[in-house]
Amino acid sequence: MVDSGKVVEGSELKPDLSNWDKEDPARSSSKQAWLTLWITTYSMIIAFCVWFLVSAIAPKLNEIGFDLTTSQLYWLTALPGLSGGLLRLVYMVLPPIIGTRRLVAYSSLLFVVPMIGWFVAVQDTNTPYWWLLVLSFLCGIGGGSFSGYMPSTGYFFPKSKSGTALGIQAGIGNLGMSIIQLVGPWLMGFGLLGLGAMTPQRTSDGESMFVYNAAIVFVPWAIVAAILALELLKDVPVKANIREQLDIFSNPNTWYMTLMYVMTFGLFSGFAAQFGLLIQNNFGSTSQFAGMEGLPQGVTYAFLGPLISSLVRVAWGPLCDRFGGAIWTFVSIVGMSASLFICTFFLRPDSPDEFTGFLWAMIAMFVFSGIGNAGTFKQMPMIMPARQAGGAIGFTAAIAAFGPFFVGIALTAMTPYLWYMICVVFGALCAVICWFRYARPGAPFPG
């Protein structure tokens, strides 16, 4: 019940939570906070499956009769990053305007649109390329929702638990990237729920393949997410119009933390989206070694990046609460830069055997990126006012979401070796900023 402006633990809360104070146990509810976390996280898993749906489907398109160039495939996997970033700029201002309940429910229903679109499109190899680009762009709704979900959850948890809560949500939510890349190829191998009777697709070897399975299997789960949100969630306990939220741009930490998150999440998401194609084009069947036996298949390894980084992000949330986020962000940036530099030794291979070194260096990069993704999201609630922190989380996530787009475009415009070296230099710059502003003893914003 609500009495004298106080919310009693375990009580039925008002939908607008007008008396909520997350730092005061007498005016907040741990039960409602964790309920919000788990439902939004469940919906976010579906969201990231949608966002990375194209990266799972694209490597199979030519096998079932499409005729797409390497550049066209890179563009298909890059566009969800562009639209995801643009939509995050919209989502970042929505939580205080429409509330968590409607935000999560309506978003979950929107996820269904691109999934059904791809389900239909891949069944006809005459589907025009421009329509595939439109469907890729629509998949960005999955990535865009992140900038609405994360601030919504952050408003419910006190600073002492923010690292753990946001680490759990972002880490488990990010698993959707790995889930779609891991189960996608498996789902394509058999008729699902009787759908195989529709139009079995054939590879050049005469093998049956059901690419559209990967696009349709998550539709029922998205609908369940919408129902759970409408029935169980409450609106965010902060209200502000768009103009009031723009004050985050007057805080320099918004811009510096954007750089940190572009380094940790932007590069992670970009390389994760392109990982399968990178392997395929440098060591696999479309590389200079084409025709040799035992070449690695990109689709076999594509799930590793999101899986590793997401699990590390969850594990490091409590460590960030204990030791602070800044030092872990610094460790992450240094580790990512070193790992990417090691990758450059294998990006002009003379033998497919060099794939092993490249793979382990990329795995190390994904590990360090997970540490940094946890660290940055711990920092922002600590160094910024509560409402600004929510907006800054949304904005930094929006900019970093362009990672899959820019990494994809970079790999069409230059050699992988040159792009990796550019990322190493950018990492060195970010490491210097992080150390002097946030991580060193006596730093002005220790976070």
Short mmCIF file of C-alpha atoms in Angstrom, two decimals:
data_model
loop_
_atom_site.label_atom_id
_atom_site.label_comp_id
_atom_site.label_asym_id
_atom_site.label_seq_id
_atom_site.Cartn_x
_atom_site.Cartn_y
_atom_site.Cartn_z
CA MET A 1 0.00 0.00 0.00
CA VAL A 2 1.01 3.66 -0.32
CA ASP A 3 0.88 5.79 2.80
CA SER A 4 2.05 9.37 3.39
CA GLY A 5 3.99 9.45 0.18
CA LYS A 6 5.92 6.28 0.99
CA VAL A 7 5.95 3.05 -0.93
CA VAL A 8 6.09 0.03 1.35
CA GLU A 9 8.23 -2.94 0.29
CA GLY A 10 6.13 -5.57 -1.47
CA SER A 11 3.14 -3.26 -1.87
CA GLU A 12 1.07 -2.70 -4.98
CA LEU A 13 2.71 0.32 -6.59
CA LYS A 14 1.00 3.14 -8.41
CA PRO A 15 1.51 2.85 -12.17
CA ASP A 16 3.35 6.18 -12.35
CA LEU A 17 5.48 5.47 -9.24
CA SER A 18 5.32 9.17 -8.39
CA ASN A 19 6.69 8.62 -4.87
CA TRP A 20 9.56 6.40 -5.91
CA ASP A 21 13.08 7.11 -4.60
CA LYS A 22 15.43 4.32 -5.56
CA GLU A 23 17.99 5.30 -2.90
CA ASP A 24 15.39 5.09 -0.09
CA PRO A 25 14.26 1.52 0.78
CA ALA A 26 11.08 2.95 2.34
CA ARG A 27 10.11 4.61 -0.94
CA SER A 28 11.05 1.87 -3.40
CA SER A 29 10.45 -1.80 -3.98
CA SER A 30 13.20 -4.32 -4.62
CA LYS A 31 10.54 -6.73 -5.89
CA GLN A 32 9.34 -4.30 -8.57
CA ALA A 33 12.91 -3.40 -9.52
CA TRP A 34 13.90 -7.03 -10.13
CA LEU A 35 10.62 -7.78 -11.91
CA THR A 36 11.34 -4.88 -14.25
CA LEU A 37 14.85 -6.17 -14.81
CA TRP A 38 13.83 -9.70 -15.71
CA ILE A 39 10.95 -8.82 -18.04
CA THR A 40 12.88 -6.14 -19.91
CA THR A 41 15.87 -8.49 -20.15
CA TYR A 42 13.70 -11.25 -21.61
CA SER A 43 12.36 -8.82 -24.22
CA MET A 44 15.89 -7.58 -24.90
CA ILE A 45 17.07 -11.09 -25.74
CA ILE A 46 14.43 -11.20 -28.49
CA ALA A 47 15.44 -7.67 -29.52
CA PHE A 48 19.07 -8.64 -30.07
CA CYS A 49 18.01 -11.79 -31.94
CA VAL A 50 16.17 -9.48 -34.33
CA TRP A 51 19.09 -7.04 -34.55
CA PHE A 52 21.55 -9.77 -35.53
CA LEU A 53 19.11 -11.85 -37.57
CA VAL A 54 20.69 -10.75 -40.85
CA SER A 55 24.19 -11.76 -39.72
CA ALA A 56 22.87 -15.31 -39.27
CA ILE A 57 20.96 -15.42 -42.55
CA ALA A 58 23.37 -13.57 -44.88
CA PRO A 59 26.08 -16.28 -45.12
CA LYS A 60 23.41 -18.74 -46.35
CA LEU A 61 21.71 -16.59 -48.99
CA ASN A 62 23.97 -17.46 -51.92
CA GLU A 63 23.82 -21.15 -50.99
CA ILE A 64 20.06 -21.22 -51.62
CA GLY A 65 20.13 -19.40 -54.94
CA PHE A 66 20.63 -15.68 -54.31
CA ASP A 67 23.43 -14.01 -56.28
CA LEU A 68 24.94 -11.39 -53.98
CA THR A 69 28.46 -10.01 -54.02
CA THR A 70 30.71 -9.83 -50.96
CA SER A 71 30.10 -6.08 -50.79
CA GLN A 72 26.33 -6.56 -50.93
CA LEU A 73 26.48 -9.08 -48.08
CA TYR A 74 28.54 -6.68 -45.96
CA TRP A 75 25.94 -3.99 -46.59
CA LEU A 76 23.11 -6.28 -45.54
CA THR A 77 24.80 -7.08 -42.23
CA ALA A 78 25.83 -3.44 -41.71
CA LEU A 79 22.44 -1.76 -42.17
CA PRO A 80 20.89 -3.00 -38.88
CA GLY A 81 23.73 -1.19 -37.14
CA LEU A 82 22.86 2.07 -38.90
CA SER A 83 19.16 1.86 -38.17
CA GLY A 84 19.80 0.58 -34.64
CA GLY A 85 21.91 3.63 -33.89
CA LEU A 86 19.38 6.03 -35.38
CA LEU A 87 16.50 4.43 -33.48
CA ARG A 88 18.46 4.55 -30.24
CA LEU A 89 18.54 8.32 -30.58
CA VAL A 90 14.74 8.13 -30.52
CA TYR A 91 14.49 5.51 -27.79
CA MET A 92 16.81 7.42 -25.43
CA VAL A 93 14.12 10.07 -24.78
CA LEU A 94 11.12 7.73 -24.61
CA PRO A 95 11.29 6.22 -21.07
CA PRO A 96 10.35 9.42 -19.21
CA ILE A 97 7.68 10.20 -21.81
CA ILE A 98 5.73 6.99 -22.44
CA GLY A 99 6.88 4.86 -19.50
CA THR A 100 8.48 1.45 -19.20
CA ARG A 101 5.30 -0.60 -19.51
CA ARG A 102 4.20 0.65 -22.93
CA LEU A 103 7.78 1.02 -24.18
CA VAL A 104 8.59 -2.66 -23.64
CA ALA A 105 5.18 -3.94 -24.77
CA TYR A 106 4.99 -1.96 -28.01
CA SER A 107 8.63 -2.64 -28.86
CA SER A 108 8.15 -6.38 -28.40
CA LEU A 109 5.32 -6.29 -30.93
CA LEU A 110 7.41 -4.26 -33.38
CA PHE A 111 10.07 -6.98 -33.34
CA VAL A 112 7.61 -9.21 -35.16
CA VAL A 113 7.59 -7.02 -38.29
CA PRO A 114 11.13 -7.66 -39.63
CA MET A 115 11.00 -11.32 -38.58
CA ILE A 116 7.92 -11.96 -40.70
CA GLY A 117 9.42 -9.87 -43.50
CA TRP A 118 12.55 -12.03 -43.70
CA PHE A 119 10.45 -15.18 -43.32
CA VAL A 120 8.68 -14.31 -46.57
CA ALA A 121 11.62 -12.76 -48.46
CA VAL A 122 14.12 -15.63 -48.25
CA GLN A 123 11.64 -18.09 -49.75
CA ASP A 124 11.91 -16.35 -53.14
CA THR A 125 15.40 -15.97 -54.60
CA ASN A 126 13.99 -13.34 -56.97
CA THR A 127 13.35 -11.00 -54.03
CA PRO A 128 15.00 -7.71 -55.11
CA TYR A 129 18.12 -6.59 -53.30
CA TRP A 130 16.57 -3.25 -52.37
CA TRP A 131 13.85 -5.06 -50.43
CA LEU A 132 16.47 -7.10 -48.57
CA LEU A 133 18.11 -3.79 -47.63
CA VAL A 134 14.77 -2.48 -46.30
CA LEU A 135 14.30 -5.59 -44.20
CA SER A 136 17.85 -5.27 -42.88
CA PHE A 137 17.15 -1.67 -41.92
CA LEU A 138 13.96 -2.71 -40.09
CA CYS A 139 15.96 -5.17 -37.98
CA GLY A 140 17.48 -2.11 -36.32
CA ILE A 141 14.37 -1.86 -34.13
CA GLY A 142 15.93 -4.65 -32.08
CA GLY A 143 19.10 -2.70 -31.46
CA GLY A 144 17.32 0.62 -30.98
CA SER A 145 15.22 -0.59 -28.06
CA PHE A 146 18.36 -0.99 -25.92
CA SER A 147 18.52 2.77 -25.31
CA GLY A 148 15.02 2.70 -23.87
CA TYR A 149 15.28 -0.51 -21.90
CA MET A 150 18.53 0.19 -20.07
CA PRO A 151 17.59 3.63 -18.65
CA SER A 152 14.18 2.25 -17.68
CA THR A 153 15.83 -0.44 -15.55
CA GLY A 154 18.49 1.91 -14.20
CA TYR A 155 15.85 4.21 -12.72
CA PHE A 156 14.65 1.40 -10.43
CA PHE A 157 17.98 0.39 -8.84
CA PRO A 158 20.11 2.28 -6.28
CA LYS A 159 23.66 3.23 -7.25
CA SER A 160 25.08 0.46 -5.04
CA LYS A 161 23.40 -2.17 -7.25
CA SER A 162 23.50 -0.40 -10.60
CA GLY A 163 26.56 -2.26 -11.88
CA THR A 164 25.07 -5.65 -11.09
CA ALA A 165 21.61 -4.83 -12.45
CA LEU A 166 22.74 -3.19 -15.68
CA GLY A 167 25.42 -5.82 -16.17
CA ILE A 168 22.82 -8.58 -15.91
CA GLN A 169 20.40 -6.85 -18.26
CA ALA A 170 22.88 -5.84 -20.91
CA GLY A 171 24.88 -9.07 -20.68
CA ILE A 172 21.96 -11.49 -20.81
CA GLY A 173 20.16 -9.28 -23.32
CA ASN A 174 23.23 -9.26 -25.55
CA LEU A 175 23.10 -13.06 -25.56
CA GLY A 176 20.39 -12.65 -28.17
CA MET A 177 23.18 -11.80 -30.62
CA SER A 178 24.83 -15.13 -29.89
CA ILE A 179 21.59 -17.12 -29.69
CA ILE A 180 20.48 -16.19 -33.21
CA GLN A 181 23.94 -16.90 -34.65
CA LEU A 182 24.21 -20.21 -32.77
CA VAL A 183 20.73 -21.66 -33.24
CA GLY A 184 20.08 -20.00 -36.60
CA PRO A 185 22.19 -22.43 -38.67
CA TRP A 186 20.75 -25.35 -36.68
CA LEU A 187 17.17 -24.19 -37.24
CA MET A 188 17.84 -23.92 -40.96
CA GLY A 189 18.62 -27.62 -41.13
CA PHE A 190 15.14 -29.09 -40.75
CA GLY A 191 11.45 -28.39 -41.23
CA LEU A 192 10.11 -26.55 -38.20
CA LEU A 193 6.55 -27.01 -36.90
CA GLY A 194 5.39 -28.29 -40.26
CA LEU A 195 6.80 -25.31 -42.15
CA GLY A 196 9.01 -27.61 -44.21
CA ALA A 197 5.95 -28.54 -46.25
CA MET A 198 5.81 -25.00 -47.61
CA THR A 199 8.85 -24.60 -49.86
CA PRO A 200 11.97 -26.57 -48.97
CA GLN A 201 15.00 -24.64 -50.19
CA ARG A 202 17.90 -26.36 -51.88
CA THR A 203 21.60 -25.65 -51.83
CA SER A 204 23.82 -26.12 -54.87
CA ASP A 205 24.60 -29.59 -53.51
CA GLY A 206 20.92 -30.51 -53.41
CA GLU A 207 20.72 -30.31 -49.62
CA SER A 208 17.42 -29.17 -48.08
CA MET A 209 17.68 -25.95 -46.12
CA PHE A 210 15.00 -23.93 -44.35
CA VAL A 211 16.56 -20.47 -43.96
CA TYR A 212 13.21 -18.92 -43.11
CA ASN A 213 13.05 -20.89 -39.84
CA ALA A 214 15.54 -18.51 -38.23
CA ALA A 215 13.26 -15.58 -39.05
CA ILE A 216 10.01 -16.97 -37.70
CA VAL A 217 10.89 -19.01 -34.61
CA PHE A 218 11.11 -16.05 -32.21
CA VAL A 219 7.79 -14.46 -33.19
CA PRO A 220 5.71 -16.24 -30.48
CA TRP A 221 8.29 -15.34 -27.83
CA ALA A 222 8.07 -11.65 -28.80
CA ILE A 223 4.31 -11.76 -28.34
CA VAL A 224 4.76 -13.35 -24.90
CA ALA A 225 7.15 -10.51 -23.98
CA ALA A 226 4.52 -7.93 -24.93
CA ILE A 227 1.88 -9.64 -22.80
CA LEU A 228 4.20 -9.86 -19.77
CA ALA A 229 5.08 -6.17 -20.08
CA LEU A 230 1.45 -5.06 -20.27
CA GLU A 231 0.43 -7.20 -17.31
CA LEU A 232 3.36 -6.85 -14.89
CA LEU A 233 5.44 -3.74 -15.58
CA LYS A 234 4.99 -0.25 -14.15
CA ASP A 235 5.98 3.09 -15.65
CA VAL A 236 9.39 4.58 -15.06
CA PRO A 237 9.64 6.77 -11.92
CA VAL A 238 11.04 9.79 -13.79
CA LYS A 239 9.13 12.24 -15.96
CA ALA A 240 10.73 14.72 -18.35
CA ASN A 241 10.00 16.13 -21.78
CA ILE A 242 12.50 16.10 -24.64
CA ARG A 243 13.77 19.63 -24.00
CA GLU A 244 14.51 18.87 -20.36
CA GLN A 245 16.46 15.76 -21.33
CA LEU A 246 18.80 17.65 -23.65
CA ASP A 247 20.82 18.97 -20.71
CA ILE A 248 22.94 15.81 -20.86
CA PHE A 249 24.86 17.41 -23.71
CA SER A 250 26.10 20.20 -21.47
CA ASN A 251 27.82 17.63 -19.25
CA PRO A 252 31.30 16.80 -20.69
CA ASN A 253 31.10 13.31 -19.22
CA THR A 254 28.38 12.48 -21.74
CA TRP A 255 30.85 12.96 -24.57
CA TYR A 256 33.83 11.28 -22.92
CA MET A 257 31.77 8.28 -21.89
CA THR A 258 30.45 8.05 -25.43
CA LEU A 259 34.02 7.56 -26.62
CA MET A 260 34.54 4.86 -23.99
CA TYR A 261 31.39 3.01 -25.01
CA VAL A 262 32.11 3.30 -28.73
CA MET A 263 35.42 1.62 -27.99
CA THR A 264 34.00 -1.16 -25.83
CA PHE A 265 30.52 -1.85 -27.23
CA GLY A 266 30.73 -0.18 -30.64
CA LEU A 267 33.74 -2.18 -31.78
CA PHE A 268 32.48 -5.33 -30.06
CA SER A 269 29.09 -5.21 -31.79
CA GLY A 270 30.68 -4.29 -35.11
CA PHE A 271 33.19 -7.11 -35.10
CA ALA A 272 30.58 -9.53 -33.74
CA ALA A 273 28.23 -8.74 -36.64
CA GLN A 274 31.00 -9.18 -39.21
CA PHE A 275 32.89 -12.03 -37.53
CA GLY A 276 31.43 -14.77 -39.70
CA LEU A 277 32.12 -12.88 -42.93
CA LEU A 278 35.63 -11.92 -41.76
CA ILE A 279 36.46 -15.58 -41.26
CA GLN A 280 34.84 -16.58 -44.54
CA ASN A 281 36.59 -13.90 -46.59
CA ASN A 282 40.05 -14.23 -45.03
CA PHE A 283 40.33 -17.93 -44.25
CA GLY A 284 37.21 -19.69 -45.61
CA SER A 285 35.56 -20.62 -48.87
CA THR A 286 35.57 -17.08 -50.32
CA SER A 287 39.21 -16.40 -49.39
CA GLN A 288 42.40 -16.88 -51.40
CA PHE A 289 42.43 -20.45 -50.06
CA ALA A 290 39.12 -21.38 -51.73
CA GLY A 291 39.09 -24.99 -52.90
CA MET A 292 41.34 -26.28 -50.13
CA GLU A 293 39.98 -28.85 -47.70
CA GLY A 294 39.25 -28.20 -44.04
CA LEU A 295 38.72 -24.45 -44.33
CA PRO A 296 36.83 -22.82 -41.42
CA GLN A 297 33.22 -21.79 -41.98
CA GLY A 298 32.32 -18.37 -40.65
CA VAL A 299 28.84 -19.41 -39.60
CA THR A 300 30.37 -21.99 -37.23
CA TYR A 301 32.17 -19.34 -35.20
CA ALA A 302 29.89 -16.29 -35.54
CA PHE A 303 28.13 -16.90 -32.21
CA LEU A 304 31.34 -16.88 -30.14
CA GLY A 305 31.83 -13.11 -29.92
CA PRO A 306 28.40 -12.19 -28.55
CA LEU A 307 28.34 -15.22 -26.24
CA ILE A 308 31.72 -14.55 -24.66
CA SER A 309 31.30 -10.80 -24.28
CA SER A 310 27.78 -11.10 -22.89
CA LEU A 311 28.71 -13.65 -20.24
CA VAL A 312 31.75 -11.63 -19.18
CA ARG A 313 29.57 -8.51 -18.94
CA VAL A 314 27.21 -10.28 -16.53
CA ALA A 315 30.08 -11.67 -14.43
CA TRP A 316 31.84 -8.30 -14.15
CA GLY A 317 28.82 -6.33 -12.92
CA PRO A 318 29.36 -7.25 -9.22
CA LEU A 319 33.11 -6.60 -9.58
CA CYS A 320 32.34 -3.13 -10.92
CA ASP A 321 30.07 -2.48 -7.94
CA ARG A 322 32.89 -3.51 -5.63
CA PHE A 323 35.92 -1.85 -7.25
CA GLY A 324 34.31 0.83 -9.41
CA GLY A 325 33.73 0.85 -13.14
CA ALA A 326 36.54 3.16 -14.27
CA ILE A 327 39.47 0.85 -13.60
CA TRP A 328 37.75 -2.00 -15.41
CA THR A 329 36.94 0.24 -18.38
CA PHE A 330 40.64 1.12 -18.57
CA VAL A 331 41.70 -2.53 -18.36
CA SER A 332 39.20 -3.35 -21.08
CA ILE A 333 40.39 -0.69 -23.50
CA VAL A 334 44.04 -1.64 -23.09
CA GLY A 335 43.22 -5.33 -23.51
CA MET A 336 41.05 -4.75 -26.57
CA SER A 337 43.71 -2.61 -28.23
CA ALA A 338 46.41 -5.21 -27.59
CA SER A 339 44.19 -8.04 -28.88
CA LEU A 340 43.28 -6.17 -32.06
CA PHE A 341 46.95 -5.42 -32.66
CA ILE A 342 47.78 -9.13 -32.34
CA CYS A 343 45.04 -9.85 -34.91
CA THR A 344 46.91 -7.77 -37.49
CA PHE A 345 49.68 -10.41 -37.61
CA PHE A 346 47.15 -12.87 -39.06
CA LEU A 347 45.17 -10.65 -41.44
CA ARG A 348 47.51 -11.14 -44.41
CA PRO A 349 47.74 -14.92 -44.14
CA ASP A 350 49.99 -17.17 -46.19
CA SER A 351 48.26 -20.29 -44.90
CA PRO A 352 44.79 -21.12 -43.56
CA ASP A 353 46.56 -22.45 -40.47
CA GLU A 354 46.96 -18.84 -39.34
CA PHE A 355 43.23 -18.83 -38.60
CA THR A 356 43.92 -20.31 -35.16
CA GLY A 357 45.98 -17.29 -34.08
CA PHE A 358 43.37 -14.89 -35.44
CA LEU A 359 40.57 -16.74 -33.64
CA TRP A 360 42.26 -16.68 -30.23
CA ALA A 361 43.16 -12.99 -30.56
CA MET A 362 39.55 -12.18 -31.41
CA ILE A 363 38.30 -14.25 -28.48
CA ALA A 364 40.58 -12.21 -26.19
CA MET A 365 39.16 -9.01 -27.68
CA PHE A 366 35.61 -10.17 -26.98
CA VAL A 367 36.53 -11.01 -23.37
CA PHE A 368 37.98 -7.55 -22.76
CA SER A 369 35.00 -5.89 -24.46
CA GLY A 370 32.63 -7.56 -21.99
CA ILE A 371 34.65 -6.15 -19.09
CA GLY A 372 34.47 -2.66 -20.57
CA ASN A 373 30.76 -2.84 -21.31
CA ALA A 374 30.13 -3.60 -17.64
CA GLY A 375 32.54 -0.89 -16.49
CA THR A 376 31.11 1.96 -18.55
CA PHE A 377 27.54 1.33 -17.42
CA LYS A 378 28.69 1.33 -13.79
CA GLN A 379 30.47 4.64 -14.31
CA MET A 380 27.60 6.70 -15.68
CA PRO A 381 25.18 6.35 -12.71
CA MET A 382 28.08 7.20 -10.39
CA ILE A 383 29.43 10.33 -12.07
CA MET A 384 26.18 11.90 -13.30
CA PRO A 385 22.83 12.93 -11.73
CA ALA A 386 20.18 10.20 -11.87
CA ARG A 387 18.12 11.54 -14.78
CA GLN A 388 21.20 12.61 -16.75
CA ALA A 389 22.73 9.19 -16.20
CA GLY A 390 19.68 7.57 -17.78
CA GLY A 391 19.84 9.89 -20.78
CA ALA A 392 23.60 9.48 -21.11
CA ILE A 393 23.25 5.69 -21.06
CA GLY A 394 20.72 5.97 -23.87
CA PHE A 395 22.84 8.39 -25.91
CA THR A 396 26.15 6.55 -25.56
CA ALA A 397 24.38 3.31 -26.43
CA ALA A 398 22.86 5.00 -29.49
CA ILE A 399 26.19 6.16 -30.85
CA ALA A 400 27.90 2.84 -30.11
CA ALA A 401 25.08 1.00 -31.89
CA PHE A 402 26.43 2.35 -35.16
CA GLY A 403 29.32 -0.10 -34.64
CA PRO A 404 27.99 -2.86 -36.93
CA PHE A 405 27.33 -0.28 -39.65
CA PHE A 406 30.69 1.49 -39.55
CA VAL A 407 32.68 -1.72 -39.17
CA GLY A 408 30.79 -3.22 -42.10
CA ILE A 409 31.35 -0.16 -44.28
CA ALA A 410 35.00 0.06 -43.25
CA LEU A 411 35.58 -3.52 -44.31
CA THR A 412 34.16 -2.75 -47.76
CA ALA A 413 36.29 0.40 -48.12
CA MET A 414 39.68 -0.83 -46.88
CA THR A 415 41.60 -3.96 -46.06
CA PRO A 416 40.91 -5.65 -42.71
CA TYR A 417 44.55 -5.00 -41.74
CA LEU A 418 44.22 -1.23 -42.14
CA TRP A 419 40.87 -1.14 -40.31
CA TYR A 420 42.27 -3.09 -37.36
CA MET A 421 45.24 -0.71 -37.10
CA ILE A 422 42.87 2.28 -37.05
CA CYS A 423 40.97 0.63 -34.19
CA VAL A 424 44.23 0.11 -32.27
CA VAL A 425 45.08 3.82 -32.55
CA PHE A 426 41.57 4.78 -31.43
CA GLY A 427 41.92 2.44 -28.47
CA ALA A 428 45.18 4.08 -27.41
CA LEU A 429 43.47 7.49 -27.42
CA CYS A 430 40.56 6.19 -25.35
CA ALA A 431 42.94 4.55 -22.87
CA VAL A 432 44.71 7.87 -22.23
CA ILE A 433 41.42 9.71 -21.67
CA CYS A 434 40.06 6.99 -19.40
CA TRP A 435 43.18 6.87 -17.25
CA PHE A 436 43.55 10.60 -16.62
CA ARG A 437 39.86 11.45 -16.29
CA TYR A 438 38.42 8.38 -14.58
CA ALA A 439 40.78 5.55 -13.59
CA ARG A 440 43.98 7.00 -12.06
CA PRO A 441 44.32 7.67 -8.33
CA GLY A 442 42.86 11.11 -7.66
CA ALA A 443 40.99 11.23 -10.97
CA PRO A 444 38.35 13.97 -11.07
CA PHE A 445 35.51 11.51 -11.86
CA PRO A 446 36.47 8.13 -10.35
CA GLY A 447 33.13 6.43 -11.12
#
